[in-house]
C-alpha atoms as one frame of an Amber mdcrd trajectory, in Angstrom:
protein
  -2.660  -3.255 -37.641  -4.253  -0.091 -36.348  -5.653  -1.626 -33.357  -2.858
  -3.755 -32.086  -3.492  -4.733 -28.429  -6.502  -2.448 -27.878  -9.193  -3.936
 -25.393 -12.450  -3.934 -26.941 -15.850  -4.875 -24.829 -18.592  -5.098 -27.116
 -22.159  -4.911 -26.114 -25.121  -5.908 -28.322 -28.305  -5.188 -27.873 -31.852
  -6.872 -29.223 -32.354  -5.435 -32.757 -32.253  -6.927 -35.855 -29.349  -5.343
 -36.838 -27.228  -7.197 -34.179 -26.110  -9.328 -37.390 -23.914  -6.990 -38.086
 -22.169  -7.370 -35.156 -20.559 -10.635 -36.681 -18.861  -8.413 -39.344 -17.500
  -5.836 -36.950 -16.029  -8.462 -34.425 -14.138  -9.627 -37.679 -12.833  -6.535
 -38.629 -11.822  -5.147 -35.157  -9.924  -8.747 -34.956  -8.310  -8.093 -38.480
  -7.127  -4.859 -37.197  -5.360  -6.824 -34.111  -7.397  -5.633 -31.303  -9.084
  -7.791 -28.642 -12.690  -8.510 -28.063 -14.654  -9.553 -25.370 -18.723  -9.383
 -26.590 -21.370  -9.002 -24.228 -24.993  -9.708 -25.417 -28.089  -9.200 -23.762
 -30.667 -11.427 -23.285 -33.230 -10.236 -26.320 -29.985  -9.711 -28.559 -29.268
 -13.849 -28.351 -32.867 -13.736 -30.278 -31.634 -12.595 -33.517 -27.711 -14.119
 -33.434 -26.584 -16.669 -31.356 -23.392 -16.817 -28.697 -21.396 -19.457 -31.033
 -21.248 -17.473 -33.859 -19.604 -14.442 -31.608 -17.522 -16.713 -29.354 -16.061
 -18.090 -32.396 -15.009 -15.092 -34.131 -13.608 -13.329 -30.986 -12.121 -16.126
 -29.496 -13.318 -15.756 -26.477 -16.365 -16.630 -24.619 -19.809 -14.394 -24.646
 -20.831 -12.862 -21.723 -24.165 -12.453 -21.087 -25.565 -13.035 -17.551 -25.112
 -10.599 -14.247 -25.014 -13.805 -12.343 -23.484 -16.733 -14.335 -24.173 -20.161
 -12.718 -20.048 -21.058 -13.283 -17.172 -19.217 -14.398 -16.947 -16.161 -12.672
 -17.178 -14.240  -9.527 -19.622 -12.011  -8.384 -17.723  -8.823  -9.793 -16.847
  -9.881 -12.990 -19.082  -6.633 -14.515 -16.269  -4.702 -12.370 -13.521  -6.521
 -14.487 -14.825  -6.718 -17.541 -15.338  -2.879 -16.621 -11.504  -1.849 -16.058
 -10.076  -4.775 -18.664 -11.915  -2.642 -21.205  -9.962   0.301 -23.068 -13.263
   0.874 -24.964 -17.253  -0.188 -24.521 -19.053  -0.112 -27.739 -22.538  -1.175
 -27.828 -23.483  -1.641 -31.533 -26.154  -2.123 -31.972 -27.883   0.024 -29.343
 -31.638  -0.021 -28.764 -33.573   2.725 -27.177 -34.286   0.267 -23.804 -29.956
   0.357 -23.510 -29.540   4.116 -24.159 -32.546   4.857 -21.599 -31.367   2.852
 -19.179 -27.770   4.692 -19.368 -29.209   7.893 -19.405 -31.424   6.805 -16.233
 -29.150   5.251 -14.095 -30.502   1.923 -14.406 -28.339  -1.490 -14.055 -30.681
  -4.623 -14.285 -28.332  -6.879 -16.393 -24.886  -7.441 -17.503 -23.971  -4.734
 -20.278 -25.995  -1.719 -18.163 -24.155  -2.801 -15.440 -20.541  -2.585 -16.801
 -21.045   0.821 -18.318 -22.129   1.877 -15.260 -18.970   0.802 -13.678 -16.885
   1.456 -17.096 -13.156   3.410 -16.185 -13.255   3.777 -20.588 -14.888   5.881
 -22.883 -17.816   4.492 -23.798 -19.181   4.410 -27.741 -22.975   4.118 -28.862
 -24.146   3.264 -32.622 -28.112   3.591 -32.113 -30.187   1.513 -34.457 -33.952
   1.354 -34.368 -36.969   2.356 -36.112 -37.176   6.212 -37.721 -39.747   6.808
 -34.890 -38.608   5.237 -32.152 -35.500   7.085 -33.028 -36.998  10.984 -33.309
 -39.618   9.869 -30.040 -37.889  13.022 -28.296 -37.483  10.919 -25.173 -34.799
   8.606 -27.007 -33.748  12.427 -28.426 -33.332  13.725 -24.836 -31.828  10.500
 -23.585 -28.680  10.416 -26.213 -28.526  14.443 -25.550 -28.012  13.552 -21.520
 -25.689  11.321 -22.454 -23.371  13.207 -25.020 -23.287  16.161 -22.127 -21.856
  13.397 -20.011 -18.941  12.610 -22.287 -20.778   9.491 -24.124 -19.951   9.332
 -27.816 -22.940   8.333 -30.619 -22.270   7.424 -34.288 -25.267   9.222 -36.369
 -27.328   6.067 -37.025 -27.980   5.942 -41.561 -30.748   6.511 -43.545 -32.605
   3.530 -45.346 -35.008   1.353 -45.871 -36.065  -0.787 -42.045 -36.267  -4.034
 -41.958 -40.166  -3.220 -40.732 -40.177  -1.446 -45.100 -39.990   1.579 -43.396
 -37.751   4.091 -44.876 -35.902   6.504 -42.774 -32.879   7.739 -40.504 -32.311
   4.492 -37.798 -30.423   1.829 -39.994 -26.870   0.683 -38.039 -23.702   2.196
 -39.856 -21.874  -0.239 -41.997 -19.159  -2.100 -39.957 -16.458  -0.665 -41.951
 -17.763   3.010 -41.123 -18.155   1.837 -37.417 -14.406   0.076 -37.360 -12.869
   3.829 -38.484 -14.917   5.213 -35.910 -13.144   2.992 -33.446  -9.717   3.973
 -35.482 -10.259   7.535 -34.840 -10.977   7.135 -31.069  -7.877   5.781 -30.986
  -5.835   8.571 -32.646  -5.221   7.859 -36.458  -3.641  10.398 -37.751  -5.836
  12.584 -39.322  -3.455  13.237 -42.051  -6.200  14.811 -44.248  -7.558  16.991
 -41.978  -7.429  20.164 -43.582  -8.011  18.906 -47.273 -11.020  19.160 -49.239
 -11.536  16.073 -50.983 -14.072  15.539 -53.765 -15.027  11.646 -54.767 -17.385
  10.365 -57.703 -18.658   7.239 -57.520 -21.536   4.689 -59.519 -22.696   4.487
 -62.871 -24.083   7.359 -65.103 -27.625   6.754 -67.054 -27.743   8.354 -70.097
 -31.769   8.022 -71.587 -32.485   6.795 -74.901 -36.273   7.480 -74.737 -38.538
   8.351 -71.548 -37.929   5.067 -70.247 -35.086   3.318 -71.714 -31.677   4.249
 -70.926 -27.762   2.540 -71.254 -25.616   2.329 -68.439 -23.446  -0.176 -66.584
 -23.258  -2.232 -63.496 -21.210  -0.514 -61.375 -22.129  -0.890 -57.966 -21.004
   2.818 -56.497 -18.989   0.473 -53.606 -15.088   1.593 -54.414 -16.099   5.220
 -54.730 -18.210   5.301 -51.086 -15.352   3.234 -49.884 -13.007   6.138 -50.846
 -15.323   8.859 -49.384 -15.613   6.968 -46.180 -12.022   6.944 -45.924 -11.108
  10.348 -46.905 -13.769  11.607 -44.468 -12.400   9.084 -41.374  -8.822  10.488
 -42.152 -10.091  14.076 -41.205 -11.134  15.209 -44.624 -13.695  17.628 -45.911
 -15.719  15.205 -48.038 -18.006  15.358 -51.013 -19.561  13.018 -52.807 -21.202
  13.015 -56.249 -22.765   9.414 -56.979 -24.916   7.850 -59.746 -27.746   6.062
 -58.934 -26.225   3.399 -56.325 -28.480   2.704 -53.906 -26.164   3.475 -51.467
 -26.229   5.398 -48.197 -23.341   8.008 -47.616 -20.657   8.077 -45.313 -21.784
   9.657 -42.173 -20.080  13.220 -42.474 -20.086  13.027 -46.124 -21.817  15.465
 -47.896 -23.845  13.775 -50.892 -25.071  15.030 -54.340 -27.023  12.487 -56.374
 -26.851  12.661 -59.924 -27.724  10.603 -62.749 -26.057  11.636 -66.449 -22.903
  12.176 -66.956 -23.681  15.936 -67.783 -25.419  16.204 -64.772 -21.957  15.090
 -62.985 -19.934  17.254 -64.599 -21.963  20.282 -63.872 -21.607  19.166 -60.198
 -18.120  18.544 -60.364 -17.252  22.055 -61.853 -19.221  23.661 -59.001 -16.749
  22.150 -56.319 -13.579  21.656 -58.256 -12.284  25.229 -57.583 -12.117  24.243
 -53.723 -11.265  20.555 -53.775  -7.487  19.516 -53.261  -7.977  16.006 -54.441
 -10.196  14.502 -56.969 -10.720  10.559 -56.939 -12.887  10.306 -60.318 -14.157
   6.713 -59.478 -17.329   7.007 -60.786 -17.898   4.919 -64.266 -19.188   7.536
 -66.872 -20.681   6.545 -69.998 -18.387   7.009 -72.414 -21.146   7.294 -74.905
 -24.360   9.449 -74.890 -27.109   9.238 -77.373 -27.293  12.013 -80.042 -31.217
  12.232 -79.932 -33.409  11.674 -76.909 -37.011  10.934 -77.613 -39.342  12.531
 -74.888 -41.905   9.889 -75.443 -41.188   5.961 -75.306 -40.208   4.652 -79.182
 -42.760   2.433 -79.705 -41.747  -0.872 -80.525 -42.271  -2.196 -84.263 -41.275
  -4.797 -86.485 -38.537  -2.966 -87.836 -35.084  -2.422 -86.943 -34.033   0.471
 -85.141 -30.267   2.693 -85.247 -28.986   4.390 -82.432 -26.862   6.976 -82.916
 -24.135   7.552 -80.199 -21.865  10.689 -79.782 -18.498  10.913 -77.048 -19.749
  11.719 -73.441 -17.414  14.834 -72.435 -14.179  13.867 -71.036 -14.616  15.024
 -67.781 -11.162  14.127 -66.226  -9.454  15.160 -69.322 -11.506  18.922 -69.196
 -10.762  19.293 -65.941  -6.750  18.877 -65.988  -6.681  22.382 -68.390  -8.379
  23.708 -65.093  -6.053  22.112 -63.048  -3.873  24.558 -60.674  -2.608  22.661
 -57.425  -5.381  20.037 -57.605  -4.329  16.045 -57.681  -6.158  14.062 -59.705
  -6.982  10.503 -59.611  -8.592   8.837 -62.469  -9.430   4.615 -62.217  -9.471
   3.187 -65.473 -11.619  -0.010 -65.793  -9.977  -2.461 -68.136 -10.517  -5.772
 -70.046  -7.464  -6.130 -72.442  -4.623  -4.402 -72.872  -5.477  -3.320 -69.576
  -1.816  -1.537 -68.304  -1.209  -0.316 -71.931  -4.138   1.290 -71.947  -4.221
   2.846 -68.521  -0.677   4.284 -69.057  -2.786   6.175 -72.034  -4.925   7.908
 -70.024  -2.686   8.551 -67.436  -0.778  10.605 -69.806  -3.477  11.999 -72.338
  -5.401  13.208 -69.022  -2.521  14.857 -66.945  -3.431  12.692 -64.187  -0.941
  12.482 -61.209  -2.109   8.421 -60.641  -4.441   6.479 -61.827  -5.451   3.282
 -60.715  -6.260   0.121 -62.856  -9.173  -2.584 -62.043  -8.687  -5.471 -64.945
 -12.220  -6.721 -64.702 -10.520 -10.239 -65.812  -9.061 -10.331 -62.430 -10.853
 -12.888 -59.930 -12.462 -10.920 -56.867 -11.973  -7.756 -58.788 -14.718  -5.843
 -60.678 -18.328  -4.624 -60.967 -20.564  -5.318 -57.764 -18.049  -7.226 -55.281
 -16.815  -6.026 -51.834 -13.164  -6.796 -53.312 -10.740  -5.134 -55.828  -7.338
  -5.780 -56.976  -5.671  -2.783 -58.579  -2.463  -1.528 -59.829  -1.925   1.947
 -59.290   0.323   4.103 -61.642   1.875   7.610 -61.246   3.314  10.258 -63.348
   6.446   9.827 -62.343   6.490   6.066 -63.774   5.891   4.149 -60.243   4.153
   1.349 -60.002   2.604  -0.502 -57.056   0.379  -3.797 -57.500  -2.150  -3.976
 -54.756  -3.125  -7.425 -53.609  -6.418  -8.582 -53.428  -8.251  -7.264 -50.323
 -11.735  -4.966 -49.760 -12.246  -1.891 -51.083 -12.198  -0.403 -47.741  -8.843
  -1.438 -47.805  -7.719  -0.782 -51.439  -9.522   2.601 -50.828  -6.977   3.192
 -47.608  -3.942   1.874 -50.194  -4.850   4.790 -53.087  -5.499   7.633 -50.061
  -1.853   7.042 -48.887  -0.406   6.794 -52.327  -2.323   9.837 -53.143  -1.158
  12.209 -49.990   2.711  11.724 -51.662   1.694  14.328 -54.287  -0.098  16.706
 -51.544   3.248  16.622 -49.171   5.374  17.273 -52.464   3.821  19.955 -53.338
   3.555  21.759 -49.929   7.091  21.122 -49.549
């Protein structure tokens, strides 16, 4: 566990997004550190104590003054137990009181006394967040040493759309990895990651596709880029937000993709090709909607380029992962393309599996290599899984520099 024995206080702060803050005490558990959560008074509005006490085992602190339990200085201890302070989420009232000087309750009052580094994840409405007196705040307080995680852009829970939304809890728990020195084994490798479906049209408005959800592809972007990585990603319409530090090209055919591909390929060291092209494209597109009729209609289909398969005749010191989404047959025919695309790995998703598959947060995989190794993955998220293929992956880098 990458966290073993690391002290973690978390503060939370009155925002919608304090939800979240369930997840991440979860995953900074998983990970084997310790956590001690400390909530305002306008954060117990939108999650309660209980669920937090519960899933960090240990009681919520939330007044300066407690009627029992503590001494008077407990904001001191709490202050020097503390090997890290994250407040996630962070309002604009926290970060201005920081920046300010200001101690009126218990959170302020232990970063003011903190002996740790101290991390901020802002999350708030798009304006709140450019008013340039939140803008010079969080610029006072990175000159002091105080670290912030670039809030995401998306839609607000006020239907506002715009930069403000609270990072995912995975991309805030690698944050907390990194602080901690991970090895940044991929720091000077330029990684390149496809991920979602492709939409290929029929007619102006109809179109075939699939369901995939883009998750295992920003999974393995967010990794790659947390592991020190120069990251791009090129994503079908998913809906998602990107990695922060990831740069992000939205496409929608699978033309379109491979155009975008090509233009980074020549710089990229490793490929993941998660991204679930259409292995079919229509011959004709009609510019205007086909009108509907009483008769029957044909479609004529045609092979969608093999991208993967193109780009391993182009292939100098590149690796290249392909996934290969399965339904029978499934090993058989992944140990196919393995071979008829020059692939160093590629990693099989039976879609039979339970937990595995289009739109879930899990996977269960086998991965493959040219050399005829074979590892089966257990079930687990595809953060995780994503973590699994990057290590697997690095085997071919280190070869070949050797």
């Amino acid at each position: 566990m990458r966290l073993t024995n690391k002290k973690i206080v978390l503060g939370i702060t009155g925002c919608i997004a304090a939800y979240k803050a369930a997840f991440l005490v979860r995953l900074l558990k998983k990970e084997g550190a310790e956590v001690k959560v400390l909530m305002t008074s306008s954060a117990k509005q939108f999650i309660t104590p209980l669920t937090l006490e519960t899933l960090s085992e240990n009681p919520v602190n939330s007044e300066l003054f407690p009627k029992t339990g503590y001494y008077a200085t407990h904001h001191i201890s709490l202050a020097e137990w503390a090997d890290l302070i994250l407040i996630a989420p962070a309002t604009g009232n926290i970060i201005g009181k920081i920046a300010s000087g200001i101690a009126d309750d218990l959170l302020s009052t232990v970063v003011m006394a903190a002996q740790s580094p101290v991390m901020i994840a802002p999350a708030m409405n798009t304006q709140m967040y450019t008013n340039p007196v939140v803008q010079e705040n969080m610029k006072k307080l990175v000159n002091l040493g105080y670290k912030f995680l670039d809030p995401t852009i998306g839609e607000m829970a006020c239907r506002t759309y715009g930069v403000g939304r609270l990072p995912d809890p995975d991309e805030i728990l690698e944050e907390v990895v990194n602080h901690f020195g991970q090895t940044l084994d991929m720091h000077d490798l330029k990684v390149l990651v496809t991920a979602g479906p492709t939409v290929e049209h029929i007619d102006a408005v109809r179109y075939v596709s699939n369901p995939s959800s883009g998750k295992m592809g920003y999974a393995m972007a967010q990794k790659a880029k947390s592991r020190g990585a120069e990251v791009v990603l090129i994503s079908g319409p998913a809906g998602l937000s990107a990695p922060s530090g990831v740069e992000l090209i939205k496409v929608k055919s699978g033309e379109e993709m491979f155009d975008r591909i090509k233009e980074h390929f020549g710089q990229t060291d490793i490929l993941y090709m998660v991204a679930a092209v259409s292995d079919y494209v229509p011959v004709e597109k009609s510019e205007h909607k086909i009108k509907k009729s009483a008769e029957n209609i044909s479609l004529v289909f045609k092979p969608q380029i093999d991208i993967l398969q193109t780009l391993a005749q182009e292939k100098k010191e590149q690796v290249l992962v392909g996934f290969s989404m399965e339904t029978d047959n499934a090993f058989e025919n992944a140990k196919e393309k393995l071979k008829k695309k020059n692939l160093d790995m590629i990693v099989l998703n039976d879609l039979g599996a339970e937990g595995s598959g289009f739109g879930v947060d899990t996977n269960k995989v086998t991965i493959i290599d040219r050399n005829g190794k074979i590892e089966d993955l257990p079930l687990a998220s595809k953060a995780e899984i994503a973590d699994k293929i990057i290590e697997y992956s690095l085997r071919f880098i280190k070869k070949e520099n050797n």
